[in-house]
Short mmCIF file of C-alpha atoms and ligand atoms in Angstrom, two decimals:
data_model
loop_
_atom_site.label_atom_id
_atom_site.label_comp_id
_atom_site.label_asym_id
_atom_site.label_seq_id
_atom_site.Cartn_x
_atom_site.Cartn_y
_atom_site.Cartn_z
CA MET A 6 0.00 0.00 0.00
CA PRO A 7 1.40 3.43 -0.86
CA GLN A 8 2.10 5.74 2.04
CA ILE A 9 -0.48 8.45 2.75
CA PHE A 10 0.73 12.01 3.43
CA GLN A 11 -0.94 15.11 4.85
CA ASN A 12 -0.84 18.88 4.90
CA PHE A 13 0.94 20.63 7.75
CA ILE A 14 -1.11 23.44 9.26
CA ASN A 15 -0.52 25.20 12.57
CA GLY A 16 1.99 22.59 13.72
CA LYS A 17 -0.22 19.58 12.96
CA TRP A 18 -0.29 17.03 10.15
CA THR A 19 -3.81 17.11 8.80
CA ASP A 20 -5.93 15.86 5.89
CA SER A 21 -7.56 18.21 3.44
CA LYS A 22 -11.09 19.19 4.40
CA SER A 23 -12.07 18.06 0.90
CA GLY A 24 -11.22 14.44 1.76
CA ARG A 25 -9.82 14.16 -1.78
CA THR A 26 -6.31 12.94 -2.67
CA PHE A 27 -3.91 12.61 -5.60
CA GLU A 28 -1.16 10.13 -6.43
CA ASN A 29 2.49 10.92 -6.89
CA ARG A 30 4.35 8.48 -9.18
CA ASN A 31 7.93 7.79 -10.21
CA PRO A 32 8.55 9.16 -13.73
CA ALA A 33 11.16 6.47 -14.43
CA ASN A 34 8.67 3.74 -13.50
CA TRP A 35 5.07 4.85 -13.59
CA ASN A 36 3.95 1.67 -11.76
CA ASP A 37 5.79 2.89 -8.66
CA VAL A 38 3.46 5.03 -6.53
CA VAL A 39 5.56 7.28 -4.28
CA GLY A 40 2.62 8.33 -2.12
CA ILE A 41 -0.91 9.64 -1.81
CA PHE A 42 -1.27 13.35 -1.00
CA PRO A 43 -4.17 15.63 -0.07
CA LYS A 44 -5.90 17.50 -2.88
CA SER A 45 -6.49 20.63 -0.89
CA THR A 46 -8.94 23.48 -1.37
CA LYS A 47 -9.40 27.18 -0.65
CA GLU A 48 -10.65 26.26 2.86
CA ASP A 49 -7.37 24.50 3.69
CA VAL A 50 -5.47 27.54 2.41
CA GLU A 51 -7.58 29.80 4.64
CA ASP A 52 -6.71 27.67 7.67
CA ALA A 53 -3.02 27.82 6.77
CA VAL A 54 -3.09 31.60 6.25
CA SER A 55 -4.88 32.13 9.61
CA ALA A 56 -2.25 30.00 11.34
CA ALA A 57 0.56 31.91 9.63
CA ARG A 58 -0.99 35.26 10.50
CA ALA A 59 -1.34 34.35 14.19
CA ALA A 60 2.20 32.94 14.34
CA PHE A 61 3.63 36.07 12.70
CA GLU A 62 2.85 38.21 15.74
CA LYS A 63 5.17 36.06 17.90
CA TRP A 64 7.76 35.06 15.31
CA ARG A 65 8.54 38.64 14.27
CA LEU A 66 9.62 39.32 17.90
CA VAL A 67 12.08 36.42 18.06
CA PRO A 68 15.58 37.95 17.66
CA ALA A 69 16.95 37.32 14.17
CA PRO A 70 20.13 35.60 15.50
CA ALA A 71 17.86 33.14 17.36
CA ARG A 72 15.93 32.51 14.15
CA GLY A 73 19.34 31.96 12.54
CA ASP A 74 20.20 29.34 15.16
CA ILE A 75 17.17 27.33 14.04
CA MET A 76 18.29 27.70 10.44
CA ARG A 77 21.67 26.26 11.37
CA LYS A 78 19.93 23.21 12.84
CA VAL A 79 17.89 22.90 9.64
CA GLY A 80 21.18 22.89 7.70
CA ASP A 81 22.66 20.25 10.00
CA LEU A 82 19.62 18.00 9.55
CA LEU A 83 19.77 18.40 5.78
CA VAL A 84 23.42 17.33 5.89
CA LYS A 85 22.48 14.30 7.98
CA ASN A 86 19.65 13.30 5.63
CA LYS A 87 21.32 14.32 2.35
CA GLU A 88 21.59 10.88 0.76
CA GLU A 89 18.10 9.77 1.73
CA LEU A 90 16.62 13.04 0.49
CA ALA A 91 18.51 12.78 -2.80
CA ARG A 92 17.22 9.23 -3.38
CA GLU A 93 13.69 10.24 -2.52
CA MET A 94 13.91 13.17 -4.91
CA THR A 95 15.24 11.07 -7.79
CA ARG A 96 12.42 8.59 -7.28
CA GLU A 97 9.92 11.42 -7.23
CA MET A 98 11.01 13.52 -10.21
CA GLY A 99 13.61 11.52 -12.11
CA LYS A 100 16.88 13.46 -12.34
CA VAL A 101 20.04 11.45 -11.69
CA LEU A 102 21.41 11.05 -8.17
CA ALA A 103 24.45 13.30 -8.61
CA GLU A 104 22.05 16.10 -9.46
CA THR A 105 19.59 15.49 -6.62
CA ARG A 106 22.54 15.42 -4.21
CA GLY A 107 23.48 18.83 -5.62
CA ASP A 108 19.89 19.99 -5.15
CA VAL A 109 20.01 19.07 -1.43
CA GLN A 110 23.45 20.69 -1.11
CA GLU A 111 22.04 23.95 -2.39
CA GLY A 112 19.39 23.75 0.34
CA ILE A 113 22.17 23.19 2.89
CA ASP A 114 24.12 26.19 1.58
CA THR A 115 20.98 28.31 1.73
CA ALA A 116 20.26 27.26 5.32
CA TYR A 117 23.78 28.14 6.51
CA TYR A 118 23.71 31.42 4.61
CA ALA A 119 20.38 32.25 6.31
CA ALA A 120 21.84 31.28 9.69
CA THR A 121 24.60 33.86 9.35
CA GLU A 122 22.27 36.47 7.86
CA GLY A 123 20.48 36.41 11.23
CA ARG A 124 23.49 38.31 12.59
CA ARG A 125 23.52 40.81 9.70
CA LEU A 126 20.20 41.91 8.18
CA PHE A 127 22.01 45.21 7.83
CA GLY A 128 20.21 48.50 7.95
CA HIS A 129 21.65 52.00 7.43
CA THR A 130 22.49 54.82 9.76
CA VAL A 131 22.84 58.23 8.13
CA PRO A 132 23.41 61.73 9.44
CA SER A 133 20.32 63.83 10.05
CA GLU A 134 20.13 67.30 8.53
CA MET A 135 19.15 68.64 11.97
CA PRO A 136 21.36 68.96 15.06
CA ASP A 137 20.80 66.56 17.96
CA LYS A 138 18.86 64.16 15.81
CA PHE A 139 19.63 60.56 14.83
CA ALA A 140 18.44 58.87 11.63
CA MET A 141 18.44 55.24 10.57
CA ALA A 142 16.58 52.77 8.40
CA VAL A 143 15.94 49.26 9.69
CA ARG A 144 14.53 46.15 8.06
CA VAL A 145 11.26 44.77 9.39
CA PRO A 146 9.48 41.57 8.35
CA VAL A 147 6.54 41.94 6.00
CA GLY A 148 4.02 39.33 7.20
CA VAL A 149 2.66 36.16 5.61
CA ALA A 150 4.50 34.89 2.53
CA GLY A 151 2.98 32.50 -0.01
CA ILE A 152 5.75 30.36 -1.55
CA ILE A 153 4.70 28.56 -4.75
CA THR A 154 7.31 26.33 -6.40
CA PRO A 155 7.90 24.09 -9.44
CA TRP A 156 9.03 20.45 -9.54
CA ASN A 157 12.44 20.65 -11.21
CA PHE A 158 14.38 21.66 -8.07
CA PRO A 159 12.16 20.23 -5.34
CA MET A 160 14.56 21.10 -2.51
CA GLU A 161 16.60 24.06 -3.70
CA ILE A 162 13.78 26.30 -4.89
CA PRO A 163 11.56 25.91 -1.79
CA THR A 164 14.57 26.56 0.46
CA TRP A 165 15.50 29.65 -1.57
CA GLY A 166 12.10 31.03 -0.66
CA ILE A 167 11.24 29.63 2.75
CA PHE A 168 14.60 30.05 4.54
CA PRO A 169 15.11 33.77 3.90
CA ALA A 170 11.39 34.43 4.46
CA VAL A 171 11.49 32.81 7.88
CA LEU A 172 14.90 34.17 8.85
CA ALA A 173 13.66 37.68 8.14
CA GLY A 174 10.72 37.13 10.52
CA ASN A 175 7.90 36.31 8.11
CA THR A 176 5.65 33.27 8.28
CA VAL A 177 4.95 30.99 5.34
CA VAL A 178 2.26 29.13 3.45
CA PHE A 179 4.08 26.76 1.11
CA LYS A 180 2.54 25.11 -1.94
CA PRO A 181 4.93 22.75 -3.72
CA ALA A 182 4.36 21.40 -7.23
CA SER A 183 2.07 18.38 -7.28
CA ASP A 184 4.83 16.37 -9.02
CA THR A 185 7.12 16.72 -5.99
CA PRO A 186 5.06 16.73 -2.79
CA LYS A 187 7.20 14.13 -1.00
CA THR A 188 10.42 16.15 -0.94
CA ALA A 189 8.42 19.15 0.25
CA THR A 190 6.92 17.08 3.07
CA THR A 191 10.33 15.90 4.24
CA LEU A 192 11.68 19.45 4.11
CA VAL A 193 8.86 20.74 6.32
CA ASP A 194 9.33 17.82 8.70
CA ILE A 195 13.03 18.70 9.00
CA MET A 196 12.18 22.33 9.76
CA MET A 197 9.86 21.17 12.55
CA GLN A 198 12.56 18.89 13.98
CA ALA A 199 14.91 21.87 14.00
CA GLY A 200 12.49 23.84 16.19
CA ILE A 201 10.46 26.10 13.89
CA PRO A 202 7.42 27.00 16.05
CA GLU A 203 3.92 25.95 15.05
CA GLY A 204 2.22 28.11 12.45
CA VAL A 205 5.47 29.61 11.15
CA VAL A 206 5.70 27.22 8.18
CA ASN A 207 2.51 25.68 6.80
CA LEU A 208 2.34 23.23 3.92
CA VAL A 209 -0.69 22.86 1.66
CA HIS A 210 -0.58 20.27 -1.13
CA GLY A 211 -2.63 20.37 -4.28
CA GLY A 212 -3.07 21.88 -7.73
CA GLY A 213 -2.03 25.31 -8.89
CA GLY A 214 -5.47 26.35 -10.10
CA GLU A 215 -7.00 25.59 -6.72
CA VAL A 216 -4.40 25.90 -3.93
CA GLY A 217 -1.93 28.26 -5.67
CA ASN A 218 -4.74 30.50 -6.83
CA ALA A 219 -6.30 30.60 -3.34
CA ILE A 220 -2.97 31.68 -1.83
CA VAL A 221 -2.45 34.44 -4.39
CA ASN A 222 -5.99 35.77 -3.96
CA ASN A 223 -6.04 35.63 -0.17
CA PRO A 224 -6.08 39.24 1.13
CA ASP A 225 -4.21 38.21 4.28
CA VAL A 226 -1.15 37.03 2.32
CA ASP A 227 1.32 39.90 2.00
CA LEU A 228 3.97 38.42 -0.28
CA ILE A 229 4.08 35.89 -3.11
CA LEU A 230 7.34 34.29 -4.16
CA PHE A 231 6.59 32.31 -7.28
CA THR A 232 8.94 30.21 -9.40
CA GLY A 233 7.43 28.60 -12.47
CA SER A 234 6.30 29.25 -16.01
CA THR A 235 5.93 32.69 -17.54
CA GLY A 236 2.25 32.10 -18.34
CA VAL A 237 1.36 31.35 -14.72
CA GLY A 238 3.58 34.23 -13.56
CA LYS A 239 1.52 36.64 -15.65
CA GLN A 240 -1.71 35.23 -14.25
CA ILE A 241 -0.39 35.65 -10.70
CA THR A 242 0.56 39.26 -11.43
CA ARG A 243 -3.00 39.96 -12.55
CA ASP A 244 -4.54 38.16 -9.56
CA ALA A 245 -2.23 39.78 -7.00
CA SER A 246 -2.95 43.26 -8.30
CA SER A 247 -6.36 43.29 -6.59
CA THR A 248 -4.66 43.38 -3.18
CA LEU A 249 -1.41 45.02 -4.38
CA LYS A 250 0.68 42.39 -2.64
CA ARG A 251 4.38 42.24 -3.38
CA VAL A 252 5.21 39.53 -5.93
CA SER A 253 8.59 38.04 -6.86
CA LEU A 254 8.57 36.06 -10.10
CA GLU A 255 11.27 33.72 -11.40
CA LEU A 256 10.00 32.38 -14.71
CA GLY A 257 11.02 30.70 -17.94
CA GLY A 258 14.16 30.93 -20.02
CA LYS A 259 15.53 30.25 -23.51
CA ASN A 260 19.18 30.24 -22.59
CA ALA A 261 22.03 30.10 -25.07
CA GLN A 262 25.67 29.12 -25.08
CA ILE A 263 27.90 30.91 -27.59
CA VAL A 264 31.04 29.12 -28.79
CA MET A 265 33.53 31.42 -30.52
CA ASP A 266 36.14 30.24 -33.01
CA ASP A 267 38.92 30.81 -30.43
CA ALA A 268 37.25 28.69 -27.72
CA ASP A 269 38.64 25.58 -26.06
CA LEU A 270 36.32 23.23 -27.95
CA ASP A 271 36.72 20.26 -25.59
CA LEU A 272 35.74 22.47 -22.65
CA ALA A 273 32.83 23.98 -24.58
CA LEU A 274 31.66 20.47 -25.45
CA GLU A 275 31.53 19.36 -21.82
CA GLY A 276 29.67 22.58 -21.06
CA VAL A 277 26.94 22.18 -23.63
CA LEU A 278 26.38 18.48 -22.86
CA TRP A 279 25.84 19.34 -19.19
CA GLY A 280 23.87 22.51 -19.89
CA ALA A 281 21.52 21.00 -22.48
CA PHE A 282 20.91 17.50 -21.18
CA GLY A 283 21.51 17.76 -17.41
CA THR A 284 18.16 17.43 -15.59
CA THR A 285 16.88 16.17 -18.98
CA GLY A 286 16.85 19.81 -20.11
CA GLN A 287 14.23 20.60 -17.47
CA ARG A 288 16.02 23.55 -15.90
CA CYS A 289 15.00 27.16 -16.16
CA THR A 290 18.68 27.76 -16.96
CA ALA A 291 19.05 24.82 -19.40
CA THR A 292 21.01 25.46 -22.58
CA SER A 293 18.38 25.22 -25.28
CA ARG A 294 20.25 27.16 -27.98
CA LEU A 295 23.84 26.68 -29.07
CA ILE A 296 25.25 29.58 -31.09
CA LEU A 297 28.28 28.35 -33.01
CA HIS A 298 30.81 30.41 -34.91
CA GLU A 299 30.90 29.33 -38.56
CA LYS A 300 34.65 28.59 -38.46
CA ILE A 301 34.18 25.79 -35.93
CA TYR A 302 30.54 24.91 -36.74
CA ASP A 303 31.04 21.58 -38.53
CA THR A 304 33.84 20.33 -36.30
CA PHE A 305 32.01 21.16 -33.09
CA LEU A 306 28.68 19.81 -34.28
CA ASP A 307 30.30 16.45 -35.14
CA MET A 308 31.93 16.29 -31.71
CA LEU A 309 28.61 17.16 -30.04
CA VAL A 310 26.44 14.68 -31.94
CA ASP A 311 28.97 11.91 -31.32
CA ARG A 312 28.97 12.49 -27.54
CA THR A 313 25.21 13.07 -27.32
CA LYS A 314 24.52 9.68 -28.91
CA LYS A 315 26.60 8.08 -26.16
CA LEU A 316 24.56 9.58 -23.29
CA LYS A 317 22.86 6.81 -21.37
CA LEU A 318 19.17 7.24 -20.61
CA GLY A 319 17.99 5.46 -17.50
CA ASN A 320 16.53 5.46 -14.03
CA GLY A 321 18.44 8.16 -12.13
CA LEU A 322 18.90 5.82 -9.16
CA LEU A 323 21.00 3.40 -11.24
CA PRO A 324 24.74 3.99 -11.60
CA GLY A 325 25.73 4.88 -15.14
CA SER A 326 22.54 6.77 -16.04
CA ASP A 327 23.38 10.15 -17.55
CA VAL A 328 19.90 11.38 -18.39
CA GLY A 329 16.66 10.62 -16.53
CA PRO A 330 13.06 10.77 -17.74
CA CYS A 331 10.80 13.75 -18.36
CA VAL A 332 8.81 14.47 -15.22
CA ASN A 333 5.47 13.21 -16.55
CA GLU A 334 3.61 12.22 -19.68
CA GLY A 335 2.38 15.74 -20.35
CA GLN A 336 5.91 17.13 -20.30
CA ARG A 337 7.14 14.40 -22.66
CA ASN A 338 4.23 15.18 -25.01
CA VAL A 339 5.34 18.83 -25.02
CA VAL A 340 8.86 17.74 -25.99
CA ALA A 341 7.56 15.46 -28.75
CA SER A 342 5.33 18.21 -30.10
CA TYR A 343 8.25 20.66 -30.29
CA VAL A 344 10.27 18.09 -32.21
CA GLU A 345 7.44 17.94 -34.75
CA ILE A 346 7.40 21.76 -34.86
CA GLY A 347 11.17 21.77 -35.51
CA LYS A 348 10.80 19.29 -38.36
CA ASN A 349 7.98 21.31 -39.90
CA GLU A 350 10.11 24.44 -39.64
CA LYS A 351 12.73 22.56 -41.71
CA ALA A 352 15.43 22.53 -39.07
CA ASN A 353 17.74 19.56 -39.56
CA LEU A 354 17.28 16.81 -36.96
CA VAL A 355 20.74 15.29 -36.41
CA CYS A 356 20.21 13.17 -33.33
CA GLY A 357 17.42 11.86 -31.10
CA GLY A 358 13.91 12.99 -31.94
CA LYS A 359 12.15 9.92 -30.52
CA ILE A 360 10.52 8.55 -27.41
CA ALA A 361 12.93 6.06 -25.81
CA SER A 362 11.09 2.87 -24.91
CA ASP A 363 13.57 -0.01 -25.02
CA GLY A 364 13.28 -2.47 -22.11
CA GLU A 365 12.95 -0.78 -18.72
CA LEU A 366 12.67 2.63 -20.37
CA SER A 367 9.15 1.73 -21.50
CA LYS A 368 8.00 2.07 -17.89
CA GLY A 369 8.82 5.78 -17.73
CA TRP A 370 8.63 9.04 -19.66
CA PHE A 371 11.99 8.93 -21.43
CA TYR A 372 12.85 10.97 -24.52
CA GLU A 373 16.10 10.76 -26.49
CA PRO A 374 18.51 13.71 -26.22
CA THR A 375 17.74 15.63 -29.40
CA ILE A 376 19.68 18.09 -31.54
CA PHE A 377 18.45 20.25 -34.42
CA GLU A 378 21.02 22.07 -36.53
CA ASN A 379 20.65 24.74 -39.18
CA VAL A 380 18.13 26.40 -36.88
CA LYS A 381 17.17 29.97 -37.70
CA PRO A 382 16.90 32.35 -34.74
CA GLU A 383 13.26 33.18 -35.48
CA MET A 384 12.04 29.55 -35.51
CA ARG A 385 9.72 28.53 -32.69
CA ILE A 386 12.20 25.90 -31.46
CA ALA A 387 14.71 28.76 -31.02
CA GLN A 388 12.22 31.12 -29.39
CA GLU A 389 9.95 29.13 -27.06
CA GLU A 390 10.85 27.34 -23.86
CA ILE A 391 10.62 23.56 -24.46
CA PHE A 392 11.76 22.35 -21.03
CA GLY A 393 13.16 19.07 -22.27
CA PRO A 394 16.24 17.48 -23.87
CA VAL A 395 16.12 19.43 -27.13
CA LEU A 396 18.97 21.64 -28.35
CA SER A 397 18.80 24.06 -31.29
CA VAL A 398 22.10 24.86 -33.03
CA ILE A 399 22.43 28.22 -34.81
CA ARG A 400 25.30 29.35 -37.06
CA THR A 401 26.88 32.80 -36.70
CA SER A 402 29.84 34.70 -38.09
CA SER A 403 30.78 37.25 -35.40
CA LEU A 404 30.61 38.10 -31.71
CA SER A 405 28.10 40.89 -32.19
CA GLN A 406 25.81 38.71 -34.30
CA SER A 407 26.04 35.94 -31.68
CA ILE A 408 25.06 38.34 -28.91
CA ASP A 409 22.17 39.75 -30.98
CA ILE A 410 20.84 36.23 -31.53
CA LEU A 411 21.33 35.37 -27.86
CA ASN A 412 19.37 38.49 -26.88
CA GLY A 413 16.64 37.92 -29.44
CA THR A 414 13.98 36.20 -27.33
CA ILE A 415 11.42 37.39 -24.79
CA TYR A 416 13.49 35.77 -22.00
CA GLY A 417 16.70 36.77 -20.23
CA LEU A 418 17.72 34.32 -17.53
CA SER A 419 21.09 32.65 -18.12
CA SER A 420 23.76 32.94 -20.81
CA SER A 421 27.19 31.57 -21.56
CA ILE A 422 30.12 32.26 -23.84
CA TYR A 423 33.18 30.14 -24.50
CA THR A 424 36.12 32.20 -25.71
CA ARG A 425 39.81 32.65 -24.89
CA ASP A 426 39.68 36.32 -25.86
CA VAL A 427 39.35 38.57 -22.82
CA ASN A 428 37.96 41.39 -24.97
CA SER A 429 35.16 39.19 -26.30
CA ALA A 430 34.40 38.02 -22.77
CA PHE A 431 34.05 41.54 -21.41
CA LYS A 432 31.94 42.70 -24.37
CA ALA A 433 29.64 39.73 -23.73
CA ILE A 434 29.36 40.61 -20.03
CA ARG A 435 28.43 44.16 -21.01
CA ASP A 436 26.04 43.48 -23.90
CA ILE A 437 24.21 40.26 -23.08
CA LYS A 438 20.74 40.95 -21.67
CA ALA A 439 20.39 38.30 -18.97
CA GLY A 440 20.40 38.01 -15.21
CA ILE A 441 23.36 35.62 -15.31
CA THR A 442 26.36 35.44 -17.67
CA TYR A 443 28.92 32.65 -17.47
CA ILE A 444 32.34 32.81 -19.12
CA ASN A 445 33.72 29.38 -20.07
CA VAL A 446 31.03 27.79 -17.89
CA PRO A 447 27.71 26.33 -19.10
CA THR A 448 24.40 28.13 -18.57
CA ILE A 449 23.74 26.11 -15.41
CA GLY A 450 25.59 26.20 -12.11
CA ALA A 451 24.26 29.03 -9.94
CA GLU A 452 25.63 29.30 -6.41
CA ALA A 453 23.35 29.96 -3.45
CA HIS A 454 25.07 33.12 -2.22
CA LEU A 455 24.73 35.17 -5.43
CA PRO A 456 21.57 36.87 -6.71
CA PHE A 457 19.59 34.63 -9.04
CA GLY A 458 17.01 35.73 -11.58
CA GLY A 459 16.44 37.14 -15.02
CA VAL A 460 15.48 40.15 -17.07
CA LYS A 461 12.67 40.70 -19.60
CA GLN A 462 9.86 38.12 -19.33
CA THR A 463 11.92 35.85 -17.09
CA GLY A 464 10.87 37.85 -14.06
CA ASN A 465 9.75 41.11 -12.57
CA GLY A 466 13.01 42.53 -11.31
CA HIS A 467 13.34 40.76 -7.97
CA ARG A 468 16.15 38.33 -7.23
CA GLU A 469 16.33 35.10 -5.27
CA GLY A 470 19.55 33.92 -3.64
CA GLY A 471 22.28 35.62 -1.66
CA TRP A 472 21.76 38.97 0.00
CA ALA A 473 19.34 40.22 -2.67
CA VAL A 474 16.39 38.05 -1.63
CA TYR A 475 16.34 39.74 1.80
CA ASP A 476 15.24 42.93 0.08
CA PHE A 477 12.13 41.10 -1.03
CA PHE A 478 11.35 39.65 2.38
CA THR A 479 11.77 42.87 4.40
CA GLU A 480 10.29 46.35 4.47
CA TRP A 481 12.40 49.41 5.13
CA LYS A 482 11.34 51.43 8.15
CA SER A 483 12.97 54.86 8.50
CA VAL A 484 13.41 56.02 12.09
CA TYR A 485 14.16 59.57 13.34
CA ILE A 486 15.13 60.21 16.98
CA ASP A 487 15.29 63.83 18.04
CA TYR A 488 17.16 64.45 21.30
CA SER A 489 17.20 68.26 21.09
CA GLY A 490 14.16 68.64 23.34
CA LYS A 491 12.45 71.04 20.96
CA LEU A 492 10.45 70.93 17.75
CA GLN A 493 12.86 70.99 14.82
CA ARG A 494 11.21 71.37 11.42
CA ALA A 495 13.22 69.59 8.72
CA GLN A 496 13.86 71.60 5.53
CA ILE A 497 12.53 74.72 7.29
CA ASP A 498 14.34 75.59 10.52
CA ASN A 499 17.74 74.62 9.12
CA TYR A 500 17.34 76.83 6.01
CA GLU A 501 15.79 79.91 7.59
P1 NAD B 14 4.15 25.93 -13.50
O1 NAD B 14 4.10 27.40 -13.75
O2 NAD B 14 3.19 25.07 -14.23
O3 NAD B 14 3.90 25.63 -11.94
C1 NAD B 14 4.69 26.20 -10.92
C2 NAD B 14 3.88 26.20 -9.63
O4 NAD B 14 2.76 27.08 -9.77
C3 NAD B 14 3.30 24.84 -9.27
O5 NAD B 14 3.34 24.66 -7.87
C4 NAD B 14 1.87 24.96 -9.76
O6 NAD B 14 0.99 24.08 -9.10
C5 NAD B 14 1.55 26.41 -9.44
N1 NAD B 14 0.47 27.03 -10.21
C6 NAD B 14 -0.02 26.65 -11.43
N2 NAD B 14 -1.04 27.48 -11.79
C7 NAD B 14 -1.20 28.39 -10.80
C8 NAD B 14 -2.06 29.52 -10.60
N3 NAD B 14 -2.98 29.87 -11.50
N4 NAD B 14 -1.91 30.25 -9.47
C9 NAD B 14 -0.97 29.94 -8.57
N5 NAD B 14 -0.12 28.88 -8.69
C10 NAD B 14 -0.23 28.12 -9.80
O7 NAD B 14 5.66 25.48 -13.74
P2 NAD B 14 6.29 24.02 -13.65
O8 NAD B 14 5.83 23.21 -14.82
O9 NAD B 14 6.09 23.45 -12.29
O10 NAD B 14 7.85 24.37 -13.79
C11 NAD B 14 8.45 24.63 -15.01
C12 NAD B 14 8.57 26.11 -15.28
O11 NAD B 14 9.22 26.74 -14.17
C13 NAD B 14 9.44 26.43 -16.47
O12 NAD B 14 8.86 27.46 -17.21
C14 NAD B 14 10.75 26.89 -15.86
O13 NAD B 14 11.53 27.73 -16.67
C15 NAD B 14 10.27 27.58 -14.64
N6 NAD B 14 11.33 27.68 -13.64
C16 NAD B 14 11.91 28.90 -13.43
C17 NAD B 14 12.96 29.03 -12.53
C18 NAD B 14 13.61 30.36 -12.30
O14 NAD B 14 14.20 30.53 -11.24
N7 NAD B 14 13.56 31.30 -13.21
C19 NAD B 14 13.40 27.91 -11.83
C20 NAD B 14 12.79 26.69 -12.07
C21 NAD B 14 11.75 26.59 -12.97
#
């Protein structure tokens, strides 16, 4: 019998009031049911928001260093449970073990960063324009934060939201993707073990249209941190406008790696293999376009196709698997439909392009790593996010043309250039329109202590990660303390 899981509201594990449930299955073996989870409703969200609101009044008064101490314990418990969590995550969403271990590690890094931030949360002191008067600006928590996350980084992305939210003194209602509810449940359990008080973190499972929507529309939720698709991000922006809550959006990407004619081709090859087919291409930062200089185009393409054909598809829990399955049937159908679009657009399919169903692979949602060459920048396969193992190769003749092509989509998350020329590297850093630019590194590989996010329709200007996310989770309060003992009128008495 599959295990049955619950929501976590006000410090208690509880069923949904709806009494309904959904199944979570292993994408590498659809017969394997990971667990049964509550299909929650607006009522469950209301209970979670009430609990978070009540808890906020106490939690905001806990000194930030003490909140940081709890975060340190969360980090320690993640370290202790790293391997088990990684295995659970691979079973739940399919990416290979090395990657799920990395996903947990990023949660660990985020916890320890938050722990130390408890002793910073810097404000500003500035001189006053009046004598005998002190001026400063301090950070205060905002209130109840709704954290809505996707399935491709089931540990890292929730921790990027929840840890800084809680460290800064906010309380949380967390809705994970319905493809990865188990990892979310374990994460919340670990936070409870570490001593997070009841009501501070609440977990509500279920669908985006029902649970996510109820969080966004709840007038008692002050903040929404959403990571997911651009379409849903736009919907959330519209919904949140009725209460003018603060919204941070991290959305889709159509990231490119440029390889110049002076690049170290072996290094660039390792980069694009990892960037395009790591996590089965299901990363917001995945390399989905490869922009190749014409002088090395044929040589590099041959090297790439040769290595891509050798990638081993398989269950991510088995040693030797390089590429896991797509997360579910719907996602694999999207990939297959984009391959048809690419063929109809007359791009040249040079490898992959098929569902992989030999032997054990037939049990899961596997798709062969796929490369199209002779892709034109305006084709749909070069413009739209596919979120699967499909790479579009585009030919160019100069640095400036490469950068123009790289910039020529609605997205602006990650970018990469391989070159040995320092001048080209610095021009790329200056001219590429993206939140992240890597030099001689693939488009994936963000570190937890730097700002993470994108420009254009990848987001709305906020950043996750590092110090920057604390700007989202705090309000500035300006404070003036006059110790002159008399009324001093700023801008008036000092200029009379
Ligand atoms: P998605 O947008 O379908 O879902 C993300 C989350 O939003 C899920 O929890 C979902 O249940 C919920 N949701 C869906 N509809 C909602 C609604 N109307 N109101 C509120 N919540 C709703 O995305 P996904 O398929 O889970 O993830 C893939 C997408 O996420 C890709 O576009 C990818 O680029 C993006 N992503 C972005 C980043 C980033 O940091 N920029 C990171 C990872 C993934």
